[in-house]
PDB file of C-alpha atoms and ligand atoms in Angstrom:
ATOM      1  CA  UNK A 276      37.645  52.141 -78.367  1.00 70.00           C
ATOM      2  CA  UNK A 277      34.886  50.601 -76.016  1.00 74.00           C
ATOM      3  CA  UNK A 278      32.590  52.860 -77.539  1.00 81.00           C
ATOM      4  CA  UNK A 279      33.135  51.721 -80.759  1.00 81.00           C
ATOM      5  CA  UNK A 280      32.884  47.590 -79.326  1.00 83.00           C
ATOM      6  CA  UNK A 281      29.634  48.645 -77.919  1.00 84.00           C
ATOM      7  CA  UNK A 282      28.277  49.992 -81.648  1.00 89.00           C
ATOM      8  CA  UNK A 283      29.719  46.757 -82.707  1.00 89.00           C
ATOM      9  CA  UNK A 284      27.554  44.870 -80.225  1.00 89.00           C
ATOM     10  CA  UNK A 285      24.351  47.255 -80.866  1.00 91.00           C
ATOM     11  CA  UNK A 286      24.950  46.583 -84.937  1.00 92.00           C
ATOM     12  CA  UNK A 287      25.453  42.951 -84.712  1.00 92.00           C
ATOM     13  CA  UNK A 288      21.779  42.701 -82.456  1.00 91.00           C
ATOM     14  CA  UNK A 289      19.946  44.234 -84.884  1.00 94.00           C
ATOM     15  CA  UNK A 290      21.062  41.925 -87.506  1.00 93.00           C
ATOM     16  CA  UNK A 291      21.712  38.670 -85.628  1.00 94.00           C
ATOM     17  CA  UNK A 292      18.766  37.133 -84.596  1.00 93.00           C
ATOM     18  CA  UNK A 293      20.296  33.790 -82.373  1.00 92.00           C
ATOM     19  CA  UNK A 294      23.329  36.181 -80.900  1.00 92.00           C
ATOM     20  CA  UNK A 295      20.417  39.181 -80.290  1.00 93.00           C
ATOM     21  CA  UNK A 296      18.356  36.604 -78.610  1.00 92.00           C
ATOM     22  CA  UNK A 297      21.719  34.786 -76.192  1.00 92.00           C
ATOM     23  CA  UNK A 298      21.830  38.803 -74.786  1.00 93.00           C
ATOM     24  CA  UNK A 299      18.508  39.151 -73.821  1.00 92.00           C
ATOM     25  CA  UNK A 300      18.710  36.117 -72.255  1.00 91.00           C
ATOM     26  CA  UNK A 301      21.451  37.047 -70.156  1.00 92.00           C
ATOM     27  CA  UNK A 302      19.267  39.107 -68.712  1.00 90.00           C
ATOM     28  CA  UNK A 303      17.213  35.783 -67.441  1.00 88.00           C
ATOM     29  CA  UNK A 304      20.187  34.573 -65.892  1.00 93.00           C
ATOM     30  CA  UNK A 305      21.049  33.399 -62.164  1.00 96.00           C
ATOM     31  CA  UNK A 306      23.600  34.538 -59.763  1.00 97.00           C
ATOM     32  CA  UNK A 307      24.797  33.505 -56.269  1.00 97.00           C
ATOM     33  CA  UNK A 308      27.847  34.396 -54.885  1.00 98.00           C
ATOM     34  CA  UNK A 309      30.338  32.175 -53.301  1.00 98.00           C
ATOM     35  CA  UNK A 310      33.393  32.609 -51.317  1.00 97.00           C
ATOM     36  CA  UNK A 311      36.536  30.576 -51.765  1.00 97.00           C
ATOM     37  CA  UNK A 312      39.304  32.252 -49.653  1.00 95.00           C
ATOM     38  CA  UNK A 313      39.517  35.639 -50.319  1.00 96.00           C
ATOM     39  CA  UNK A 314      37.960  35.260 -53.474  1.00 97.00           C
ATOM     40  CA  UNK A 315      34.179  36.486 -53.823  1.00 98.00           C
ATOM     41  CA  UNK A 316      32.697  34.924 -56.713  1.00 98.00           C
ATOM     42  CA  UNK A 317      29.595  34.159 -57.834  1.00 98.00           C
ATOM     43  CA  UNK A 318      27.683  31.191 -59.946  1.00 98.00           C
ATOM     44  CA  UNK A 319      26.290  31.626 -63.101  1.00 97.00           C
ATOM     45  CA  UNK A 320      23.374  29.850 -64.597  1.00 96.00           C
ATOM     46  CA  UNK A 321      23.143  30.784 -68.227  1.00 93.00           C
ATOM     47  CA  UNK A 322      21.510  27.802 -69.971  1.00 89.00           C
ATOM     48  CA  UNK A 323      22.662  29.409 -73.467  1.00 85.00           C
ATOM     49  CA  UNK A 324      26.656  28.586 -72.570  1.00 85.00           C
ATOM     50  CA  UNK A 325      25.679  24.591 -73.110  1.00 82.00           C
ATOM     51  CA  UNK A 326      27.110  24.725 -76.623  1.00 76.00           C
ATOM     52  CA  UNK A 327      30.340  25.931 -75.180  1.00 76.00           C
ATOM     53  CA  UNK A 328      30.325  24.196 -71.639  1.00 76.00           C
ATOM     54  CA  UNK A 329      29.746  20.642 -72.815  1.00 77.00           C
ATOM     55  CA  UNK A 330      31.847  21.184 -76.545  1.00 75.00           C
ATOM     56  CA  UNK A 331      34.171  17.865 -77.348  1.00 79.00           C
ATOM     57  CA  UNK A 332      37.549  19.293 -77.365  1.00 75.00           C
ATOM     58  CA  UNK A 333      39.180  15.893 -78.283  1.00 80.00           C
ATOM     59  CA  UNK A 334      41.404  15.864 -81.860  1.00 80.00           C
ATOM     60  CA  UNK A 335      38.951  13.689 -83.413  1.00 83.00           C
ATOM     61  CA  UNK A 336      35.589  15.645 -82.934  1.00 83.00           C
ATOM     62  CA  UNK A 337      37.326  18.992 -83.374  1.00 81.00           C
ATOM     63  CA  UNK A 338      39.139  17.601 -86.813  1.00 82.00           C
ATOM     64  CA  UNK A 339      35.614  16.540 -87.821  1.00 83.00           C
ATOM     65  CA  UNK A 340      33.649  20.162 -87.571  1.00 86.00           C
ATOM     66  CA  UNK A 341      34.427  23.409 -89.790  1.00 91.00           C
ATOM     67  CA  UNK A 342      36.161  25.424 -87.617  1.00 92.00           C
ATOM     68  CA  UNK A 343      33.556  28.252 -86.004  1.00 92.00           C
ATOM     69  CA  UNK A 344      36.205  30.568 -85.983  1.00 94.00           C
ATOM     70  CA  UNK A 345      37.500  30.836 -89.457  1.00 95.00           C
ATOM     71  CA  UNK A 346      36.410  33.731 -91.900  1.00 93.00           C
ATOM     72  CA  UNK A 347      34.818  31.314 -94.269  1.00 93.00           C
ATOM     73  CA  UNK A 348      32.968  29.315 -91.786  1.00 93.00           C
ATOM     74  CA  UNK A 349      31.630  31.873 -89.474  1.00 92.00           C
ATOM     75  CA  UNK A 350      27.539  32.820 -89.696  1.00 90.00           C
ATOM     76  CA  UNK A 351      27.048  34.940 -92.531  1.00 90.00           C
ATOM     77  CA  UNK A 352      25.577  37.015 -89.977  1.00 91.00           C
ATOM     78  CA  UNK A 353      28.972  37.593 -87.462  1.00 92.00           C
ATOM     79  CA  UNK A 354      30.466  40.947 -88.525  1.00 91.00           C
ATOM     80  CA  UNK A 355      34.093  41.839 -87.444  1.00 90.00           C
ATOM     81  CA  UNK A 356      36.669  44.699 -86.908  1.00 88.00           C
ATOM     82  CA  UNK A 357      40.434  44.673 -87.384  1.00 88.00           C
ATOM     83  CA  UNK A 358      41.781  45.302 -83.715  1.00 86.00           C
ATOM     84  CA  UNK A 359      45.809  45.124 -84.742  1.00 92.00           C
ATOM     85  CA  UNK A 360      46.727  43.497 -87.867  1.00 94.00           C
ATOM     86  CA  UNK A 361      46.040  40.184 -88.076  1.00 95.00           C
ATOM     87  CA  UNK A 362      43.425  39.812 -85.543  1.00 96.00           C
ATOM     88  CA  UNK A 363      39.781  40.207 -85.728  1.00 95.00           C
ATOM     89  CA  UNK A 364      37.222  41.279 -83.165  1.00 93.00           C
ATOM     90  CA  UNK A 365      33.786  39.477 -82.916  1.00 94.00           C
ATOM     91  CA  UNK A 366      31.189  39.396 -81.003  1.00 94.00           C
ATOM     92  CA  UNK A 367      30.958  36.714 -78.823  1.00 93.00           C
ATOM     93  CA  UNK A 368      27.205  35.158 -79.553  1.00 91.00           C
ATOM     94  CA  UNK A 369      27.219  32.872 -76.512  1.00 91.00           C
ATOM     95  CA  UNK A 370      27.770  35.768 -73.617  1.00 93.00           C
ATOM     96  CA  UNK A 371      28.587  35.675 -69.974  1.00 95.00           C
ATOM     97  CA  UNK A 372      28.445  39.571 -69.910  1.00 95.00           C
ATOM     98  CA  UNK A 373      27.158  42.214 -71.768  1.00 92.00           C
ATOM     99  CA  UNK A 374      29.855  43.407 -73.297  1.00 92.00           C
ATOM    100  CA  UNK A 375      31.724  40.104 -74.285  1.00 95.00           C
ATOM    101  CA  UNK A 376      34.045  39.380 -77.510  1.00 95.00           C
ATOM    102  CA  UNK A 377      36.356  37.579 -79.424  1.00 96.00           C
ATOM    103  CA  UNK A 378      39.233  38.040 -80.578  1.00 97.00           C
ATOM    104  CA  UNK A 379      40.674  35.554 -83.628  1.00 97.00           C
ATOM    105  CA  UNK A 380      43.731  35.475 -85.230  1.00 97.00           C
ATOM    106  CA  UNK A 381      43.085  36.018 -88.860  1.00 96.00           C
ATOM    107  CA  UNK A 382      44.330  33.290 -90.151  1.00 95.00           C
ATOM    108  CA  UNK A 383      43.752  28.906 -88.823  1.00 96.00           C
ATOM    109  CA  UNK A 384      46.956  28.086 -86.535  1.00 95.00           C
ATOM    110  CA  UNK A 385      46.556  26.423 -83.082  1.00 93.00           C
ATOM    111  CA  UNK A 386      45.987  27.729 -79.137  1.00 93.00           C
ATOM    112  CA  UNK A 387      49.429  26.377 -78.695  1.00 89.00           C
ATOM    113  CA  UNK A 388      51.033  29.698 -76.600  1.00 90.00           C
ATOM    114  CA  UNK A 389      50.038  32.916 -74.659  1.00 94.00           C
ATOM    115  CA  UNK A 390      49.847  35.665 -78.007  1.00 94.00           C
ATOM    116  CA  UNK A 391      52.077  38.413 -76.769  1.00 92.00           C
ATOM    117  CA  UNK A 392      49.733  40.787 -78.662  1.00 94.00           C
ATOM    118  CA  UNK A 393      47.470  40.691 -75.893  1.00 96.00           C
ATOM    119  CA  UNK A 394      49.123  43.455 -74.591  1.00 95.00           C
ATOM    120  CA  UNK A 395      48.699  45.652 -77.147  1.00 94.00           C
ATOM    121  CA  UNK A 396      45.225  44.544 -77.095  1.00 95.00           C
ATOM    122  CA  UNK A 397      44.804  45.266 -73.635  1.00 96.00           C
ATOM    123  CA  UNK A 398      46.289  48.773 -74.225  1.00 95.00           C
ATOM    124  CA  UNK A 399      43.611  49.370 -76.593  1.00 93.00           C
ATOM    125  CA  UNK A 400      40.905  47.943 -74.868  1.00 94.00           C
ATOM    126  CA  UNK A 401      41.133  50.145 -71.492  1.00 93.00           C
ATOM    127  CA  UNK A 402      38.199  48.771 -69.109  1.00 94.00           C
ATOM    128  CA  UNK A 403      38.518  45.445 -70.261  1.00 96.00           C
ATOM    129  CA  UNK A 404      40.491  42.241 -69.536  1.00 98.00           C
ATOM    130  CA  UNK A 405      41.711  40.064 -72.403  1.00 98.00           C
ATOM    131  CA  UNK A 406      42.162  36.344 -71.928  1.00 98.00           C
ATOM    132  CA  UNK A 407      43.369  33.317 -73.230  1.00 97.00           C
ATOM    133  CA  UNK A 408      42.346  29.558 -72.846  1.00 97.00           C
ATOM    134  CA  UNK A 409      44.721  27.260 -73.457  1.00 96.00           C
ATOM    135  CA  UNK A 410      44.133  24.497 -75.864  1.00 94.00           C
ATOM    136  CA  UNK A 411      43.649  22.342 -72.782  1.00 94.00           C
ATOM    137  CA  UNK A 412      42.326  24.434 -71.007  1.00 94.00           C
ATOM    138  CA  UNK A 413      38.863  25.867 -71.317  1.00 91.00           C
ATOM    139  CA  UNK A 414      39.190  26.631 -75.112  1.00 89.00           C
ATOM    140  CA  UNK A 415      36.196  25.662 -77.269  1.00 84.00           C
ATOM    141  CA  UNK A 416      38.099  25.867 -80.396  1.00 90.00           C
ATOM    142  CA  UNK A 417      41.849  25.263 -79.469  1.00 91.00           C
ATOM    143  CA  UNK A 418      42.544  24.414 -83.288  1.00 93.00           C
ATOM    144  CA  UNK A 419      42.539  28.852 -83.836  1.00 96.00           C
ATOM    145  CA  UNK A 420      44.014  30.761 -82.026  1.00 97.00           C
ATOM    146  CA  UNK A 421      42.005  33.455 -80.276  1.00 97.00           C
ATOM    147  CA  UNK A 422      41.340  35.480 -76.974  1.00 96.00           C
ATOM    148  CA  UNK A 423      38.385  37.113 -75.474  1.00 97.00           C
ATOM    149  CA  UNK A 424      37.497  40.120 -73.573  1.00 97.00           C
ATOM    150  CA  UNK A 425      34.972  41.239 -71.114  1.00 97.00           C
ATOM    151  CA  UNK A 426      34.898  44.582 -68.788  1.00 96.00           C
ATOM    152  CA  UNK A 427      37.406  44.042 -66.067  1.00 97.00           C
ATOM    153  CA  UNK A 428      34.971  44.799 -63.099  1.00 96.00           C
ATOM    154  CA  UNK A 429      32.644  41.450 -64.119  1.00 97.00           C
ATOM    155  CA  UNK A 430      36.007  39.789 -62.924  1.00 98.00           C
ATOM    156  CA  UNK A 431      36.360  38.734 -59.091  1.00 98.00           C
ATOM    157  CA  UNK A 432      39.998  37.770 -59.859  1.00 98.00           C
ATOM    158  CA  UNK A 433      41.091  40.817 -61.156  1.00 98.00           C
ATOM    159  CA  UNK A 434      39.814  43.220 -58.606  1.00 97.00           C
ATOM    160  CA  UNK A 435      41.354  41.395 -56.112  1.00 98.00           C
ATOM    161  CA  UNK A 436      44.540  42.016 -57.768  1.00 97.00           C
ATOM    162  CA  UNK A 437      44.213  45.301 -58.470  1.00 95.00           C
ATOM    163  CA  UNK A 438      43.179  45.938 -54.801  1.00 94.00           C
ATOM    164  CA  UNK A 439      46.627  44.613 -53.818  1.00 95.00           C
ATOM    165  CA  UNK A 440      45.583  41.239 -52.741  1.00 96.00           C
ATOM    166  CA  UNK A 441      48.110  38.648 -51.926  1.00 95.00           C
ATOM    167  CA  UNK A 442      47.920  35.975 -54.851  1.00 95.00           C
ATOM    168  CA  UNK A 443      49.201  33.245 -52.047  1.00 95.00           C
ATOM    169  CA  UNK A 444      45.973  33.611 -50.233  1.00 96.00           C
ATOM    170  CA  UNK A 445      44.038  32.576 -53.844  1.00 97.00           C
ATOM    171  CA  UNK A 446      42.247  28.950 -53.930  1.00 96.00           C
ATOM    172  CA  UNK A 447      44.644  28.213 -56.702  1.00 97.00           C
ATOM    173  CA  UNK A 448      47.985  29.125 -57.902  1.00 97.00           C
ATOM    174  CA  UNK A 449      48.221  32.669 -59.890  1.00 97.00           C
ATOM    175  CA  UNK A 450      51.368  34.169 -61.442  1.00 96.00           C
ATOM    176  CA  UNK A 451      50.667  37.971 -61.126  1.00 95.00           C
ATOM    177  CA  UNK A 452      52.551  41.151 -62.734  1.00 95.00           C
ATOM    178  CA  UNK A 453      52.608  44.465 -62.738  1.00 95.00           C
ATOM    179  CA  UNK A 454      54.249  45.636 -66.107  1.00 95.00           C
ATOM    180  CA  UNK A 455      56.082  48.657 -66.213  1.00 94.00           C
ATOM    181  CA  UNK A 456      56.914  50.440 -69.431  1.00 91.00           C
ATOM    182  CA  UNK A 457      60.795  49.500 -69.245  1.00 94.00           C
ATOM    183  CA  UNK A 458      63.222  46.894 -69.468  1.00 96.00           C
ATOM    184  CA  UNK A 459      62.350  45.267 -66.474  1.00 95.00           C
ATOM    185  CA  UNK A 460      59.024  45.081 -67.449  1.00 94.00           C
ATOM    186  CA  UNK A 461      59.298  43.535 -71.084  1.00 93.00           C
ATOM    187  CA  UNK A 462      61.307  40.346 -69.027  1.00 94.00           C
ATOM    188  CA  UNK A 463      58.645  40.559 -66.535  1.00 94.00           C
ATOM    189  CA  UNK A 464      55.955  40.104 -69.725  1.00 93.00           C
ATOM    190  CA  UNK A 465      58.380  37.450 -71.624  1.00 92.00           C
ATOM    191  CA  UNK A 466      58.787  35.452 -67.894  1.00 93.00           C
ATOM    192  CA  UNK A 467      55.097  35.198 -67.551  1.00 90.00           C
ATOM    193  CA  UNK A 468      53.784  34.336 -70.918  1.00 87.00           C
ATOM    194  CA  UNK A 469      56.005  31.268 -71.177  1.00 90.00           C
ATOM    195  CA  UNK A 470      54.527  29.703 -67.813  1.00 93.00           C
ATOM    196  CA  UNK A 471      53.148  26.502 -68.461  1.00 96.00           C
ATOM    197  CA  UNK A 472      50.637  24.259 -66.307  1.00 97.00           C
ATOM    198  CA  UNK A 473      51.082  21.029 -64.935  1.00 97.00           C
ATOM    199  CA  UNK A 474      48.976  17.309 -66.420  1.00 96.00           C
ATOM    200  CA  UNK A 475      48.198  15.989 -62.677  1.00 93.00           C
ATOM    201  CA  UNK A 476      47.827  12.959 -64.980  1.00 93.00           C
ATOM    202  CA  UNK A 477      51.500  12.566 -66.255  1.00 96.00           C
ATOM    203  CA  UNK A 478      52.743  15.294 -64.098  1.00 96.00           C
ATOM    204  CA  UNK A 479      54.641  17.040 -67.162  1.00 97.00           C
ATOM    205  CA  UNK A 480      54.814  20.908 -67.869  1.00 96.00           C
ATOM    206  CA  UNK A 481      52.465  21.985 -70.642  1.00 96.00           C
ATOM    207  CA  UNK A 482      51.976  25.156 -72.390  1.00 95.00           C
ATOM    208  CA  UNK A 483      48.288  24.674 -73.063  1.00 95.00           C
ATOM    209  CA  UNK A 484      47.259  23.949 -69.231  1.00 97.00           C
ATOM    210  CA  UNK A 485      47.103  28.118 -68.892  1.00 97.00           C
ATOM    211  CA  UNK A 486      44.870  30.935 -68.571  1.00 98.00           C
ATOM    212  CA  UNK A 487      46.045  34.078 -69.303  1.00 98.00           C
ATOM    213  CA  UNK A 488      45.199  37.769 -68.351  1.00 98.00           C
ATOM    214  CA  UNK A 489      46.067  40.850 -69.584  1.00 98.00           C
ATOM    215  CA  UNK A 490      44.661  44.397 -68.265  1.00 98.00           C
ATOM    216  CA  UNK A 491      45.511  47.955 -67.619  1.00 97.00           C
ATOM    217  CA  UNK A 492      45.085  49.305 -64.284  1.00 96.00           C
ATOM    218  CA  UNK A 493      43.345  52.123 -62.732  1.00 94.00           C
ATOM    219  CA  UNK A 494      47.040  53.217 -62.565  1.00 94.00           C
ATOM    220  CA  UNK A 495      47.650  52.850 -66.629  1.00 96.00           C
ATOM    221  CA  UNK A 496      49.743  49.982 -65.490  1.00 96.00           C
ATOM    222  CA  UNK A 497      50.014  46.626 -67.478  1.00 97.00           C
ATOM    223  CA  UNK A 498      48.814  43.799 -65.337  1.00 97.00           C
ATOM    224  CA  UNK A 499      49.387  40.467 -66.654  1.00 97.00           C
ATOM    225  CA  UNK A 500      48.038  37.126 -64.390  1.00 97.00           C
ATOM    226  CA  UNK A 501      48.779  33.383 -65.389  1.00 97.00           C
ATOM    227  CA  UNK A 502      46.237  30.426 -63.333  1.00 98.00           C
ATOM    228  CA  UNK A 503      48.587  27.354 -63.581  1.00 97.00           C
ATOM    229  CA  UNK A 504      46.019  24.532 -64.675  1.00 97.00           C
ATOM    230  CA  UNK A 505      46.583  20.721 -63.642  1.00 97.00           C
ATOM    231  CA  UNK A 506      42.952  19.511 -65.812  1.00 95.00           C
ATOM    232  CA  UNK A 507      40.476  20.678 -67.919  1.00 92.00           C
ATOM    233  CA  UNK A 508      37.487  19.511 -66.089  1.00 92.00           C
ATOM    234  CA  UNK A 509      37.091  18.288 -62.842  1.00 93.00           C
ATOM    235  CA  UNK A 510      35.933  14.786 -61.483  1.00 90.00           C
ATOM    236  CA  UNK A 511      32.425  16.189 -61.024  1.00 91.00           C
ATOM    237  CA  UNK A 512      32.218  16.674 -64.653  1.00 89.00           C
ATOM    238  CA  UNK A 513      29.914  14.159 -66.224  1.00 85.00           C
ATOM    239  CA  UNK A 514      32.792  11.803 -67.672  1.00 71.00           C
ATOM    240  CA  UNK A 515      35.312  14.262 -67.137  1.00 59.00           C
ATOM    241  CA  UNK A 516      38.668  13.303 -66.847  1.00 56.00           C
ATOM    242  CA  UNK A 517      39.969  10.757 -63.957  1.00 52.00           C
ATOM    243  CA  UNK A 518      41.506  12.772 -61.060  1.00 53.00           C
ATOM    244  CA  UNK A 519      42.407  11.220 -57.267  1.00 55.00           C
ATOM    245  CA  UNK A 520      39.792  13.317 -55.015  1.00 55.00           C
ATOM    246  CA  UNK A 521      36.377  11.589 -56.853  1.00 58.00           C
ATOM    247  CA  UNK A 522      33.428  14.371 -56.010  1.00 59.00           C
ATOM    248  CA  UNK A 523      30.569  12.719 -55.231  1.00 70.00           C
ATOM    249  CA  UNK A 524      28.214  15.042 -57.163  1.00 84.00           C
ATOM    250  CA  UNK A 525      27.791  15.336 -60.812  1.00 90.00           C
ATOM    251  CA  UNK A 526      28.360  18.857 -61.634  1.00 93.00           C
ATOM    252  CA  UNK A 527      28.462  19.889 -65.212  1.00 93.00           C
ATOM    253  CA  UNK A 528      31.188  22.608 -64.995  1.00 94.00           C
ATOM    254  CA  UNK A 529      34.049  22.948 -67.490  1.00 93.00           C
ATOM    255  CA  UNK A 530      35.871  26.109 -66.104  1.00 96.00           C
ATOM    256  CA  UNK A 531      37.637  28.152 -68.420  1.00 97.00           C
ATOM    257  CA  UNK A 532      39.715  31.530 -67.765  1.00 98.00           C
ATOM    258  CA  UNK A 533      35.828  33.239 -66.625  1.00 98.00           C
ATOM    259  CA  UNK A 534      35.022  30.221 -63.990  1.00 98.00           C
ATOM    260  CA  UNK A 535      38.589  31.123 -62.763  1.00 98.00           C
ATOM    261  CA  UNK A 536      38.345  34.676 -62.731  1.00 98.00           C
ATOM    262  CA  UNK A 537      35.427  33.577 -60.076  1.00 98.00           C
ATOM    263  CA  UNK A 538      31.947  33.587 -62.170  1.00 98.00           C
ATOM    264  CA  UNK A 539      31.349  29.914 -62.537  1.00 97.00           C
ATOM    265  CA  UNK A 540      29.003  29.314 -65.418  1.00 96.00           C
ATOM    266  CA  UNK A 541      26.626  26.056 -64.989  1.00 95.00           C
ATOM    267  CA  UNK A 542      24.304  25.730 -67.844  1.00 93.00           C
ATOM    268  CA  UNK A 543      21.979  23.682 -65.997  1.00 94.00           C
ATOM    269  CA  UNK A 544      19.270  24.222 -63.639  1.00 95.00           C
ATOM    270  CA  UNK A 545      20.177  21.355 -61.480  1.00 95.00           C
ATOM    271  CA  UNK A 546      23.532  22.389 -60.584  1.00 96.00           C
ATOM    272  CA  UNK A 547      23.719  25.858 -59.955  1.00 97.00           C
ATOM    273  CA  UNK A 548      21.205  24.596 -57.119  1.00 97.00           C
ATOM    274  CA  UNK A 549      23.499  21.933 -56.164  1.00 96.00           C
ATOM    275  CA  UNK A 550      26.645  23.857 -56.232  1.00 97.00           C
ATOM    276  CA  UNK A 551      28.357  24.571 -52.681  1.00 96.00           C
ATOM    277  CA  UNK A 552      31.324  26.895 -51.968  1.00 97.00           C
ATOM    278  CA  UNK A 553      32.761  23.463 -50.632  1.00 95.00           C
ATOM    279  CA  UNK A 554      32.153  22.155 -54.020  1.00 96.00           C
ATOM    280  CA  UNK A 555      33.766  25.345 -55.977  1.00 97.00           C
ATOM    281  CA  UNK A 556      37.192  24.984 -53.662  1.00 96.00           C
ATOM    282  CA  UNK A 557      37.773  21.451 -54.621  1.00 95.00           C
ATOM    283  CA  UNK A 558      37.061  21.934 -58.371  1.00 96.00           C
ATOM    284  CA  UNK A 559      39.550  24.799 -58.228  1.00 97.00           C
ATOM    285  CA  UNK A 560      42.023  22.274 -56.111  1.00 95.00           C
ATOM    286  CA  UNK A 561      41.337  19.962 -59.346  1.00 95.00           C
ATOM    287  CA  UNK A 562      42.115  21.699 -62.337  1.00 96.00           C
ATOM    288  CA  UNK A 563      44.750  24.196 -60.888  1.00 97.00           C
ATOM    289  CA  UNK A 564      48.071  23.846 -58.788  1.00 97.00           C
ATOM    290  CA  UNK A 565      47.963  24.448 -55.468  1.00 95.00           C
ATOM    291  CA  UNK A 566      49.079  28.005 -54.370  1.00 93.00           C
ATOM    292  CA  UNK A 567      52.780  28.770 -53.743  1.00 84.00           C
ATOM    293  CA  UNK A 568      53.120  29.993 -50.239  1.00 74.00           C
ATOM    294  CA  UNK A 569      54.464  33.533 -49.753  1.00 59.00           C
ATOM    295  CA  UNK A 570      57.569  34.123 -48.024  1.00 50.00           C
ATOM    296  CA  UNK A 571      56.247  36.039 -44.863  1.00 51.00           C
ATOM    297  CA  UNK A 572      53.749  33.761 -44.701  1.00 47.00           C
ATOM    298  CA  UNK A 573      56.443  30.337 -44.309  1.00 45.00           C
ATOM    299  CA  UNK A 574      58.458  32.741 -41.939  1.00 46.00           C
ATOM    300  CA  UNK A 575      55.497  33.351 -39.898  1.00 47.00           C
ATOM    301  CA  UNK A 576      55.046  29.780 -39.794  1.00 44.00           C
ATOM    302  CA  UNK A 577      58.603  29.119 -38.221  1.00 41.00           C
ATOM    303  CA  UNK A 578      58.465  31.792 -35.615  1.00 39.00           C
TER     304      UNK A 578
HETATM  305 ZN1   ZN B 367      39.911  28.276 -87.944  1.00 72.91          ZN
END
């Protein structure tokens, strides 16, 4: 299956010009890593992710453009491949990593709720993680719904799972799963794809404050991880949205399921110079909800 995503890729660089040119760029990006908690992540600059960083996600400016994602809208130039019926595979033309796609449902209905078919897509994409942005949530186009996937070892986040890392240690809260092939493990999937996240406006439950993750293990296991979001983007953000802990700096960084898989993508210059670990951990502390301590851990604590 990768191999045939990666002829995908090779076809659609030969023929599209803008997407050929957005890969070789990547190769002009920055990184730096970073360390919040046990999570080693790294910054991004990739000036080409602008378009997607500083999108309007409102109701009004999304009712007002043709949807990007749609069949009859996309560049005449964006090829695509039934994955499982009903969803297409692009390729993504505004990359964080080299290998980096979409996934869209084949027909215009909103990012309302985690697809379920993301496990089937992850069985069929082994080596890769496929994720979900919630309509409030890092989605560019949360009017269709859609997923992506990159190769699962680009993703801080997941390797810490997968290396048995406790999720309570995380910056942020994470709903984690391993899903075995029985009953157990079908409630397990059904329990976490119905998590919501929490408005730290209005402090009600919503559906679209999620990021999603599905991937199988070195194991062949089905993982599946939830981040519990509070915002969209945090009070750095240049007129983000009003939260309690003002940052002083102005830091344009709208973190989708990527930034919280640990590769923060800043578009400009200015702030992936600017950018301090301090400054990643209170972003996360923004958008997300706080980490649910483990048990041994509050035990511990009353020893
Ligand atoms: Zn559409």
């Amino acid at each position: 299956m990768i191999a045939m995503l990666q002829e995908l890729r090779d076809r659609q660089l030969e023929q599209w010009p803008m997407a050929c040119a957005n890969y070789e760029r990547l190769g002009e990006t920055l990184r730096r890593s970073f360390d919040a908690g046990p999570l080693h992540g790294a910054f991004q600059y990739n000036p080409a992710r602008i378009v997607s960083t500083s999108a309007k996600v409102d109701k009004e400016s999304i009712g007002k453009r043709p949807c990007f994602l749609c069949a009859a809208n996309r560049p005449t130039e964006q090829l695509s491949e039934e994955i499982l019926p009903g969803w297409e595979f692009l390729i993504n033309p505004f990359p964080i990593f080299p290998l980096h796609f979409t996934i869209a449902a084949s027909t215009h209905r909103p990012q309302d709720e985690i697809p379920l078919e993301m496990a089937s897509m992850a069985e069929r994409l082994r080596g890769m993680t496929v994720f979900f942005n919630g309509a409030r949530a890092g989605a560019s186009a949360p009017d269709h719904l859609h997923c992506q996937a990159v190769a699962t070892f680009e993703l801080p986040l997941m390797r810490y799972l997968e290396e048995g890392g406790d999720p309570a240690l995380l910056p942020f809260r994470v709903d984690y799963r391993v899903i075995t092939p029985d009953l157990a493990g079908m409630a397990a999937l059904n329990e976490i794809s119905s998590v919501a996240g929490v408005d730290r406006l209005t402090g009600e439950e919503d559906p679209r404050l999620v990021n999603a993750y599905f991937w199988i293990g070195a194991d062949g296991l089905l993982r599946a991880a939830v981040v519990r979001r509070s915002a969209h983007r945090p009070s750095c953000y240049p007129g983000g949205e009003a939260v309690e802990a003002e940052s002083s700096k102005s830091l344009m960084v709208s973190p989708g399921a990527i930034d919280m898989a640990g590769v923060v993508v800043l578009p400009r210059r200015e702030d992936f110079d600017a950018i301090s670990d301090s400054d990643i951990r209170l972003i996360y502390s923004e958008v997300a909800l706080a980490p649910v301590i483990s048990q041994t851990a509050v035990s511990d604590e009353g020893k």
